[in-house]
Amino acid sequence: MKDTQIYNLVKKEEKRQKEGIELIPSENYASAHVRAVLSSYFVNKYSEGYPKKRYYGGNENVDSVEIMAIERAKKLFKVPFANVQPYSGSPANLAVCLATLKPGDTLMGLALIAGGHLTHGHTVSASGAYYKSVQYTLRSKDVYKKEDLFDYDEIRRLAKANKPKLIWVGATAYPLKYNYKKFAEIADEVGAFLVADIAHVAGLIAGGVHPSPVPYVHVVTTTTHKTLRGPRGAMIMVTEKGLKKDPDLGDKINKAVFPGLQGGPHDNQTAAIAVALYEAMSPSFKKYARQIVINSKVLADTLVKGGLKLVGGGSENHLMLVNLTNVLGAGSGIFAQKALDMVGLTLNKNTVPDETLSPFYPSGIRLGTAASTTRGMKEKEMKLIGKKILEMIELMKPYRLPTEKSERKEYIQRFENEMKKNRKVKIIREEVRKLALRFPIP
Ligand code: DSN
């Protein structure tokens, strides 16, 4: 028996990935080895608990796998404790809250609209519903200048006024390096746990091209599928500083993950994480991480030269955040996302720090170079991709998001229909396809 419907969709997705260029900065291509282990016989196992302390039999191999994943995580990120069971980033972050806070306690995090993550205290997330959340933003002026975008005086003022028990540092749309030391000074002044969510930059830290928060923070969370290039999943790590603040922190994290939030770990995922960590320790991964940053800088510079406004003036990591207001008007992220997807350049619409509209109709786009670099693309290809983005933006210039909300859906549909018929769009689609096919996906 074969489910041809799903099989056909798998083949279509394979074709989409091969013929397009993935620019969503949180995505990547896991290696064939990672994907093989992810679909190995470990899929079939149940193993609630932790190595050597399971609730089911038959876990001798799972125990070895999980111990290996933990030891590799500890070695790669230079931490004394790691939990590799979180299903993904959001449950990992919630587990940290569960381990360090009581319901109603105060936490602080970067607001979603300014590039933060839902789980850093947004009201629609459990982190904002069960805890009192104080949100900081980026500095209000000159966010397009290449300078640290955090306003430490304001963050300190908020921390002193609200006495949070936990402060998040990390983002989903921040293009520059973090000054973890400055966050640590603030957290230490108010006695808060400082937790770095390094989901986006984990691979850059592992590859030694981005500063590590480990000396400064108490806890580190990360997904494993972004720049780290593993399977979807997450890890929570406790630092020496964290264990000094609370020697039971590791145990508390373990209890929060299981049985606090989750049931049985996904052992196939744990095994694939172990493989990804093994790969991340190799010299070729260091080269890969370095090239991600080079590529991001080249792509960012190309876009800036083409007249686009980049938050932080460019990129120091794997991603860039573009405010399209000066070229396509406020709320134009949707046009760029849809039209670029049409030509095989996949990225996402995103709010910008000085957003005037909403997360549904944001004024920016977010893109990055982790995935294209995995395919072996370098500076030359980045310049070409940048050029194609600029050419597409030129074609979108006659369009503006209607201020009247009820007119938007129909207008966007018309925009899509017209773009699909545009001869130049068809030519760019073929150019992107040709480029993509020269660089196979793993
Ligand atoms: N969805 C992730 C991202 O795109 O950054 C965050 O959870």
mmCIF file of N, CA, C and O and ligand atoms in Angstrom, residues 24-27 88-90 93 112 115-119 171-173 197 199-200 223 225-226 232 318-319 348 350 366, ligand 1:
data_model
loop_
_atom_site.group_PDB
_atom_site.id
_atom_site.type_symbol
_atom_site.label_atom_id
_atom_site.label_comp_id
_atom_site.label_asym_id
_atom_site.label_seq_id
_atom_site.Cartn_x
_atom_site.Cartn_y
_atom_site.Cartn_z
ATOM 1 N N ILE A 24 14.655 32.189 3.789
ATOM 2 C CA ILE A 24 14.095 32.368 5.142
ATOM 3 C C ILE A 24 15.223 32.057 6.130
ATOM 4 O O ILE A 24 15.794 30.956 6.095
ATOM 5 N N PRO A 25 15.586 33.031 6.991
ATOM 6 C CA PRO A 25 16.818 32.855 7.775
ATOM 7 C C PRO A 25 16.743 31.771 8.841
ATOM 8 O O PRO A 25 17.769 31.368 9.378
ATOM 9 N N SER A 26 15.537 31.305 9.156
ATOM 10 C CA SER A 26 15.427 30.258 10.175
ATOM 11 C C SER A 26 15.405 28.871 9.555
ATOM 12 O O SER A 26 15.247 27.885 10.260
ATOM 13 N N GLU A 27 15.527 28.800 8.233
ATOM 14 C CA GLU A 27 15.502 27.487 7.584
ATOM 15 C C GLU A 27 16.891 27.098 7.082
ATOM 16 O O GLU A 27 17.775 27.939 6.954
ATOM 17 N N SER A 88 10.795 21.371 20.429
ATOM 18 C CA SER A 88 11.222 22.464 19.560
ATOM 19 C C SER A 88 11.493 23.699 20.422
ATOM 20 O O SER A 88 11.486 23.613 21.657
ATOM 21 N N GLY A 89 11.719 24.833 19.776
ATOM 22 C CA GLY A 89 12.159 26.018 20.512
ATOM 23 C C GLY A 89 11.128 26.557 21.495
ATOM 24 O O GLY A 89 11.483 26.941 22.619
ATOM 25 N N SER A 90 9.872 26.579 21.092
ATOM 26 C CA SER A 90 8.852 27.155 21.980
ATOM 27 C C SER A 90 8.699 26.356 23.271
ATOM 28 O O SER A 90 8.725 26.937 24.360
ATOM 29 N N ASN A 93 11.660 27.031 25.545
ATOM 30 C CA ASN A 93 11.602 28.312 26.255
ATOM 31 C C ASN A 93 10.588 28.270 27.389
ATOM 32 O O ASN A 93 10.822 28.815 28.468
ATOM 33 N N LEU A 112 7.952 41.256 20.208
ATOM 34 C CA LEU A 112 7.868 40.578 18.909
ATOM 35 C C LEU A 112 8.026 41.569 17.759
ATOM 36 O O LEU A 112 8.764 41.324 16.796
ATOM 37 N N GLY A 115 11.448 42.377 16.834
ATOM 38 C CA GLY A 115 12.339 41.290 16.423
ATOM 39 C C GLY A 115 12.451 40.169 17.439
ATOM 40 O O GLY A 115 13.165 39.210 17.224
ATOM 41 N N GLY A 116 11.724 40.307 18.562
ATOM 42 C CA GLY A 116 11.777 39.271 19.598
ATOM 43 C C GLY A 116 10.953 38.049 19.212
ATOM 44 O O GLY A 116 10.456 37.952 18.087
ATOM 45 N N HIS A 117 10.808 37.118 20.148
ATOM 46 C CA HIS A 117 10.044 35.900 19.868
ATOM 47 C C HIS A 117 8.796 35.852 20.734
ATOM 48 O O HIS A 117 8.800 36.357 21.858
ATOM 49 N N LEU A 118 7.762 35.211 20.211
ATOM 50 C CA LEU A 118 6.497 35.066 20.948
ATOM 51 C C LEU A 118 6.726 34.552 22.374
ATOM 52 O O LEU A 118 6.119 35.047 23.325
ATOM 53 N N THR A 119 7.620 33.579 22.517
ATOM 54 C CA THR A 119 7.834 32.942 23.819
ATOM 55 C C THR A 119 8.662 33.785 24.782
ATOM 56 O O THR A 119 8.959 33.340 25.890
ATOM 57 N N ALA A 171 16.759 36.998 19.684
ATOM 58 C CA ALA A 171 15.727 37.518 18.795
ATOM 59 C C ALA A 171 15.548 36.614 17.598
ATOM 60 O O ALA A 171 16.328 35.674 17.383
ATOM 61 N N THR A 172 14.523 36.906 16.828
ATOM 62 C CA THR A 172 14.329 36.174 15.570
ATOM 63 C C THR A 172 14.624 37.066 14.368
ATOM 64 O O THR A 172 14.651 36.592 13.238
ATOM 65 N N ALA A 173 14.788 38.337 14.623
ATOM 66 C CA ALA A 173 15.032 39.245 13.495
ATOM 67 C C ALA A 173 15.983 40.355 13.926
ATOM 68 O O ALA A 173 15.638 41.527 13.904
ATOM 69 N N ASP A 197 18.483 33.073 24.134
ATOM 70 C CA ASP A 197 17.850 32.230 23.120
ATOM 71 C C ASP A 197 18.682 32.419 21.853
ATOM 72 O O ASP A 197 18.574 33.430 21.164
ATOM 73 N N ALA A 199 18.688 30.525 19.166
ATOM 74 C CA ALA A 199 18.168 29.689 18.074
ATOM 75 C C ALA A 199 18.715 30.107 16.711
ATOM 76 O O ALA A 199 19.134 29.271 15.919
ATOM 77 N N HIS A 200 18.697 31.411 16.440
ATOM 78 C CA HIS A 200 19.117 31.858 15.109
ATOM 79 C C HIS A 200 20.622 31.740 14.878
ATOM 80 O O HIS A 200 21.050 31.392 13.788
ATOM 81 N N THR A 223 17.126 26.216 19.115
ATOM 82 C CA THR A 223 16.586 25.191 18.237
ATOM 83 C C THR A 223 17.795 24.541 17.564
ATOM 84 O O THR A 223 18.906 25.067 17.613
ATOM 85 N N HIS A 225 17.626 23.386 14.223
ATOM 86 C CA HIS A 225 17.422 23.282 12.771
ATOM 87 C C HIS A 225 17.713 24.556 11.985
ATOM 88 O O HIS A 225 17.484 24.590 10.788
ATOM 89 N N LYS A 226 18.170 25.595 12.655
ATOM 90 C CA LYS A 226 18.404 26.831 11.903
ATOM 91 C C LYS A 226 19.866 26.824 11.424
ATOM 92 O O LYS A 226 20.235 25.968 10.642
ATOM 93 N N ARG A 232 14.593 19.383 13.122
ATOM 94 C CA ARG A 232 13.806 20.275 13.960
ATOM 95 C C ARG A 232 13.883 19.730 15.383
ATOM 96 O O ARG A 232 13.742 18.533 15.621
ATOM 97 N N HIS A 318 23.678 36.047 9.978
ATOM 98 C CA HIS A 318 23.167 35.311 8.815
ATOM 99 C C HIS A 318 21.934 35.978 8.226
ATOM 100 O O HIS A 318 21.369 35.473 7.274
ATOM 101 N N LEU A 319 21.452 37.066 8.853
ATOM 102 C CA LEU A 319 20.165 37.584 8.386
ATOM 103 C C LEU A 319 20.167 39.083 8.198
ATOM 104 O O LEU A 319 21.017 39.806 8.723
ATOM 105 N N ASN A 348 10.445 35.848 4.129
ATOM 106 C CA ASN A 348 9.200 36.157 4.824
ATOM 107 C C ASN A 348 9.021 37.636 5.115
ATOM 108 O O ASN A 348 9.984 38.351 5.360
ATOM 109 N N ASN A 350 8.008 40.696 7.377
ATOM 110 C CA ASN A 350 8.394 40.864 8.784
ATOM 111 C C ASN A 350 8.165 42.298 9.239
ATOM 112 O O ASN A 350 8.321 43.221 8.445
ATOM 113 N N ARG A 366 12.345 39.722 5.835
ATOM 114 C CA ARG A 366 13.504 39.170 6.550
ATOM 115 C C ARG A 366 14.095 38.074 5.666
ATOM 116 O O ARG A 366 13.371 37.235 5.134
HETATM 117 N N1 DSN B 1 9.870 30.603 13.381
HETATM 118 C C1 DSN B 1 11.154 31.020 13.857
HETATM 119 C C2 DSN B 1 11.778 32.018 12.954
HETATM 120 O O1 DSN B 1 11.426 32.015 11.794
HETATM 121 O O2 DSN B 1 12.605 32.794 13.369
HETATM 122 C C3 DSN B 1 11.078 31.505 15.236
HETATM 123 O O3 DSN B 1 10.373 30.579 16.018
#
